[in-house]
Short mmCIF file of C-alpha atoms in Angstrom, two decimals:
data_model
loop_
_atom_site.label_atom_id
_atom_site.label_comp_id
_atom_site.label_asym_id
_atom_site.label_seq_id
_atom_site.Cartn_x
_atom_site.Cartn_y
_atom_site.Cartn_z
CA MET A 139 -2.08 85.73 -62.54
CA GLN A 140 -5.72 84.72 -62.57
CA THR A 141 -4.69 81.20 -63.71
CA TRP A 142 -1.82 80.78 -61.22
CA VAL A 143 -3.76 81.59 -58.03
CA PRO A 144 -6.48 78.87 -58.39
CA ALA A 145 -3.80 76.30 -59.27
CA ALA A 146 -1.79 77.15 -56.15
CA ILE A 147 -4.86 76.86 -53.92
CA ALA A 148 -5.72 73.44 -55.40
CA THR A 149 -2.17 72.21 -54.76
CA ILE A 150 -2.31 73.33 -51.08
CA LEU A 151 -5.65 71.60 -50.56
CA ILE A 152 -4.42 68.31 -52.05
CA ALA A 153 -1.26 68.34 -49.91
CA GLY A 154 -3.29 69.03 -46.76
CA SER A 155 -5.61 66.13 -47.48
CA ALA A 156 -2.61 63.79 -47.91
CA ASN A 157 -1.06 64.92 -44.63
CA ALA A 158 -4.37 64.45 -42.83
CA ALA A 159 -4.59 60.93 -44.19
CA ASP A 160 -1.09 60.16 -42.88
CA LEU A 161 -2.06 61.39 -39.39
CA ALA A 162 -5.24 59.25 -39.15
CA PRO A 163 -5.00 56.39 -36.55
CA VAL A 164 -4.33 52.91 -37.89
CA TYR A 165 -6.16 49.98 -36.23
CA LYS A 166 -4.62 46.50 -36.24
CA ALA A 167 -6.14 43.19 -35.16
CA ALA A 168 -5.00 42.07 -31.68
CA PRO A 169 -2.59 39.13 -31.73
CA ALA A 170 -4.14 35.77 -30.95
CA GLY A 171 -3.66 34.66 -27.30
CA ALA A 172 -0.98 32.02 -26.67
CA ALA A 173 -2.37 28.52 -26.08
CA PRO A 174 -2.08 27.43 -22.40
CA VAL A 175 0.78 25.03 -21.71
CA ALA A 176 -0.56 21.54 -20.86
CA TYR A 177 0.42 20.14 -17.44
CA SER A 178 3.31 17.67 -17.67
CA TRP A 179 3.65 14.61 -15.39
CA SER A 180 7.24 13.92 -16.40
CA GLY A 181 9.92 14.21 -13.74
CA PHE A 182 10.97 13.14 -10.26
CA TYR A 183 8.73 13.52 -7.21
CA LEU A 184 8.91 13.05 -3.44
CA GLY A 185 6.08 12.79 -0.92
CA GLY A 186 4.42 11.29 2.13
CA ASN A 187 1.30 9.28 2.92
CA VAL A 188 -0.99 8.07 5.72
CA GLY A 189 -3.67 5.42 5.72
CA VAL A 190 -5.17 2.22 7.07
CA ILE A 191 -3.77 -1.31 6.76
CA TRP A 192 -5.70 -4.47 7.55
CA SER A 193 -5.71 -8.26 7.24
CA ASP A 194 -8.22 -11.01 8.03
CA ARG A 195 -5.71 -13.81 8.41
CA ARG A 196 -5.81 -16.95 10.53
CA ALA A 197 -3.11 -19.30 11.77
CA ASP A 198 -4.37 -22.78 10.89
CA PRO A 199 -3.18 -26.22 11.99
CA VAL A 200 -2.13 -28.02 8.82
CA SER A 201 -0.41 -31.22 10.00
CA PHE A 202 -0.03 -33.40 13.09
CA THR A 203 2.30 -36.14 14.20
CA THR A 204 0.54 -37.95 17.04
CA THR A 205 1.77 -40.80 19.21
CA GLY A 206 1.03 -39.80 22.81
CA VAL A 207 -2.31 -40.41 24.50
CA ASP A 208 -2.39 -37.01 26.18
CA PHE A 209 -1.76 -35.20 22.89
CA SER A 210 -4.55 -37.12 21.16
CA GLY A 211 -6.93 -36.32 24.00
CA ARG A 212 -6.26 -32.59 23.74
CA GLN A 213 -7.03 -32.72 20.03
CA ALA A 214 -10.26 -34.57 20.75
CA VAL A 215 -11.57 -31.86 23.13
CA GLY A 216 -10.89 -29.02 20.72
CA GLN A 217 -7.43 -27.84 21.69
CA PHE A 218 -5.01 -26.75 18.93
CA PRO A 219 -7.62 -24.63 17.08
CA SER A 220 -7.27 -22.07 14.30
CA PHE A 221 -6.24 -18.66 15.62
CA ASP A 222 -7.60 -15.30 14.46
CA VAL A 223 -4.58 -13.03 13.87
CA GLY A 224 -6.23 -10.50 11.54
CA ASN A 225 -6.38 -6.84 12.57
CA THR A 226 -6.69 -3.20 11.39
CA ALA A 227 -4.10 -0.49 12.12
CA PHE A 228 -2.53 2.82 11.11
CA THR A 229 0.15 3.06 8.43
CA GLY A 230 2.25 6.02 7.32
CA GLY A 231 5.45 6.69 5.43
CA GLY A 232 7.04 8.23 2.38
CA GLN A 233 7.52 7.64 -1.33
CA VAL A 234 9.79 8.69 -4.17
CA GLY A 235 9.31 8.14 -7.88
CA TYR A 236 9.71 9.17 -11.48
CA ASN A 237 7.07 9.67 -14.19
CA PHE A 238 7.43 9.82 -17.95
CA GLN A 239 4.53 11.18 -20.01
CA PHE A 240 4.17 9.89 -23.56
CA GLY A 241 1.56 10.46 -26.20
CA SER A 242 -0.90 13.10 -25.11
CA ASN A 243 -2.43 11.39 -22.08
CA TRP A 244 -0.35 8.36 -21.04
CA VAL A 245 1.98 8.30 -18.04
CA ALA A 246 4.39 5.52 -17.06
CA GLY A 247 6.60 5.53 -14.01
CA ILE A 248 8.22 3.77 -11.10
CA GLU A 249 7.67 4.39 -7.39
CA ALA A 250 9.33 3.12 -4.20
CA ASP A 251 7.86 3.60 -0.73
CA ILE A 252 8.35 2.44 2.83
CA ASN A 253 5.68 2.59 5.54
CA TYR A 254 5.41 1.99 9.25
CA SER A 255 2.72 -0.55 10.12
CA GLY A 256 0.98 -0.93 13.46
CA LEU A 257 -0.53 -4.25 12.39
CA LYS A 258 -0.35 -6.73 15.30
CA LYS A 259 -2.79 -9.28 16.73
CA THR A 260 -2.54 -11.95 19.44
CA ASP A 261 -5.23 -14.58 19.85
CA THR A 262 -5.08 -16.54 23.12
CA ARG A 263 -7.25 -19.52 24.06
CA VAL A 264 -7.48 -20.92 27.59
CA PHE A 265 -8.66 -24.52 27.97
CA PRO A 266 -9.59 -25.77 31.44
CA ALA A 267 -9.00 -29.32 32.59
CA THR A 268 -11.56 -31.46 30.75
CA PRO A 269 -12.89 -34.97 31.49
CA PHE A 270 -12.19 -37.26 28.58
CA ILE A 271 -14.50 -39.96 27.23
CA GLY A 272 -13.41 -43.29 28.65
CA GLY A 273 -12.05 -41.76 31.83
CA GLY A 274 -9.18 -39.50 32.71
CA ILE A 275 -8.68 -35.76 32.64
CA ILE A 276 -7.31 -33.70 29.79
CA ASP A 277 -4.92 -31.24 31.41
CA ALA A 278 -5.52 -27.49 31.33
CA ASN A 279 -3.71 -25.73 28.54
CA THR A 280 -3.19 -22.16 27.27
CA GLU A 281 -2.42 -21.63 23.59
CA SER A 282 -1.61 -18.40 21.77
CA ALA A 283 -0.63 -17.16 18.30
CA THR A 284 0.67 -13.71 17.26
CA GLN A 285 1.22 -12.06 13.90
CA LYS A 286 2.91 -8.67 13.49
CA LEU A 287 3.89 -6.55 10.48
CA GLY A 288 6.37 -3.91 11.66
CA TRP A 289 6.87 -2.14 8.34
CA LEU A 290 6.10 -2.61 4.66
CA GLY A 291 7.96 -1.42 1.56
CA THR A 292 7.21 -1.68 -2.15
CA VAL A 293 8.92 -1.01 -5.49
CA ARG A 294 6.25 -0.72 -8.19
CA GLY A 295 5.68 0.18 -11.79
CA ARG A 296 2.79 2.54 -12.60
CA LEU A 297 0.78 3.08 -15.78
CA GLY A 298 -1.98 5.65 -16.06
CA PHE A 299 -4.17 7.83 -18.27
CA THR A 300 -4.84 11.54 -17.71
CA THR A 301 -8.12 13.47 -17.93
CA LEU A 302 -9.50 16.87 -16.81
CA ASN A 303 -7.11 18.97 -18.88
CA ASN A 304 -4.27 16.54 -18.15
CA ARG A 305 -4.52 17.17 -14.39
CA LEU A 306 -6.13 13.92 -13.14
CA LEU A 307 -4.23 10.65 -13.45
CA ALA A 308 -5.97 7.28 -13.05
CA PHE A 309 -3.39 4.51 -12.67
CA VAL A 310 -2.76 0.84 -12.00
CA THR A 311 0.34 -0.31 -10.18
CA GLY A 312 2.16 -3.50 -9.21
CA GLY A 313 5.54 -4.96 -8.31
CA LEU A 314 7.71 -6.06 -5.40
CA ALA A 315 6.64 -5.98 -1.73
CA TYR A 316 8.80 -6.66 1.32
CA GLY A 317 8.26 -6.27 5.05
CA LYS A 318 9.30 -7.19 8.60
CA VAL A 319 7.03 -10.04 9.70
CA ASP A 320 6.92 -11.68 13.15
CA ASP A 321 4.89 -14.89 13.48
CA SER A 322 4.84 -16.87 16.73
CA ILE A 323 2.86 -19.56 18.51
CA TYR A 324 3.09 -21.21 21.90
CA THR A 325 1.32 -23.57 24.26
CA ILE A 326 1.80 -23.84 28.01
CA GLY A 327 0.30 -26.37 30.40
CA VAL A 328 0.88 -29.11 32.95
CA PRO A 329 0.59 -32.30 30.89
CA ASN A 330 0.33 -35.56 32.85
CA GLY A 331 0.85 -33.63 36.08
CA ALA A 332 4.55 -33.38 35.22
CA GLY A 333 4.85 -29.63 35.77
CA PRO A 334 4.50 -26.55 33.59
CA PHE A 335 5.90 -26.86 30.08
CA LEU A 336 6.20 -24.13 27.47
CA ILE A 337 6.41 -25.23 23.85
CA SER A 338 6.87 -22.45 21.31
CA ALA A 339 7.95 -21.64 17.76
CA SER A 340 8.54 -18.29 16.08
CA SER A 341 9.92 -16.56 13.01
CA ALA A 342 11.06 -12.93 12.69
CA ALA A 343 12.37 -11.99 9.26
CA VAL A 344 12.10 -9.65 6.31
CA ARG A 345 9.83 -11.45 3.88
CA VAL A 346 9.53 -10.71 0.16
CA GLY A 347 6.44 -11.00 -2.02
CA TRP A 348 4.33 -8.99 -4.43
CA THR A 349 1.75 -6.19 -4.48
CA ALA A 350 -0.85 -4.79 -6.89
CA GLY A 351 -3.46 -2.03 -6.85
CA GLY A 352 -4.46 1.30 -8.31
CA GLY A 353 -5.55 4.82 -7.56
CA LEU A 354 -6.06 8.44 -8.55
CA GLU A 355 -3.65 11.39 -8.46
CA TYR A 356 -4.60 15.04 -9.03
CA ALA A 357 -2.28 17.95 -9.85
CA PHE A 358 -3.88 20.84 -7.95
CA ALA A 359 -0.89 23.19 -8.36
CA SER A 360 2.12 23.48 -10.64
CA ASN A 361 4.32 21.31 -8.40
CA TRP A 362 1.87 19.70 -5.96
CA ARG A 363 -0.25 16.58 -6.41
CA ALA A 364 -2.63 14.71 -4.09
CA LYS A 365 -3.27 10.98 -4.42
CA PHE A 366 -5.57 8.19 -3.23
CA GLU A 367 -4.29 4.61 -3.52
CA TYR A 368 -5.27 1.01 -2.72
CA LEU A 369 -2.76 -1.85 -2.54
CA TYR A 370 -3.04 -5.58 -1.88
CA TYR A 371 0.18 -7.21 -0.64
CA ASP A 372 1.22 -10.85 -0.22
CA LEU A 373 4.40 -11.79 1.65
CA GLY A 374 3.82 -15.54 1.41
CA THR A 375 3.24 -18.17 4.09
CA GLN A 376 5.19 -19.25 7.15
CA ASN A 377 4.92 -22.73 8.74
CA LEU A 378 5.77 -23.05 12.44
CA THR A 379 6.01 -26.43 14.16
CA LEU A 380 5.46 -27.07 17.87
CA ASP A 381 7.57 -30.06 18.97
CA TYR A 382 6.35 -31.69 22.19
CA ALA A 383 9.42 -33.92 22.64
CA PRO A 384 10.33 -32.38 26.06
CA VAL A 385 6.88 -33.20 27.50
CA PRO A 386 6.57 -36.57 29.28
CA GLY A 387 4.16 -38.78 27.35
CA ASP A 388 4.24 -36.57 24.27
CA ALA A 389 7.56 -37.56 22.71
CA GLY A 390 7.14 -37.71 18.95
CA ASN A 391 4.13 -35.38 18.93
CA THR A 392 4.23 -32.30 16.73
CA ILE A 393 1.74 -29.85 15.30
CA THR A 394 2.42 -27.43 12.43
CA TYR A 395 0.62 -24.12 12.00
CA ARG A 396 0.51 -22.11 8.79
CA PHE A 397 0.50 -18.30 8.88
CA ARG A 398 -0.57 -16.30 5.80
CA ASN A 399 1.21 -12.94 5.64
CA ASN A 400 -0.98 -10.82 3.37
CA GLY A 401 -3.37 -7.90 3.62
CA ASN A 402 -4.66 -4.62 2.22
CA LEU A 403 -4.00 -0.93 2.63
CA VAL A 404 -5.71 2.30 1.63
CA ARG A 405 -3.84 5.58 1.89
CA VAL A 406 -3.84 9.22 0.85
CA GLY A 407 -0.67 11.10 -0.01
CA LEU A 408 0.92 14.34 -1.15
CA ASN A 409 3.69 14.56 -3.77
CA TYR A 410 5.99 17.41 -4.77
CA ASN A 411 7.12 17.27 -8.39
CA PHE A 412 10.62 18.60 -9.17
#
């Protein structure tokens, strides 16, 4: 009996210690936080833009056919000058495009846009009757040239590189440009005292050319991006010829003016990425 009692007490104490150990709290290391998902530029987007468009173009006389005395006299006193048809105006429109991100920071895509343009300028010169060397009077004459860009569209490729945690895209862009261009020129006067004559030439057409530029685009939310962009566009040249055949004394006289249809635009925009 004396041997059994101490053995029983020892067994109870050992079992209690084991149970206490099982009930002790167990601490585990917290799981590592998931890495943030990098912003992706891939996908379709749609947006709008506003900005400023400008040109510093002139309509220049490039060739003459001269046989009449009156026509030669008007040239000699400074008529038929170059015309300033450059101007600055508002532009606004919309764009749609698709981006594909490759590598870790490169983005390639294509974008099409169409914009209203308020670009229009008329330059008018009034020439009074002028005495001519050797006698005679050069008749009064009014001459005018106008250039207008009604709207401008582009279809461009884009290539860019991202920074700032993949949120800022710096890109270059270039491709096709097309737009509604109106060029016109006229002269009105009373040559040789024969009565008022209006001689004019004009062209109104959709012209096609090229464009190039670059910009920045920033993803400030999961689906929204803001952009700043510069583009240079060139829609080629247009030659317009004034034919003075109906004017007495000026049969066979012509003058050709060349219009350059190019300019620049800067705009800001907002895109929604689908």
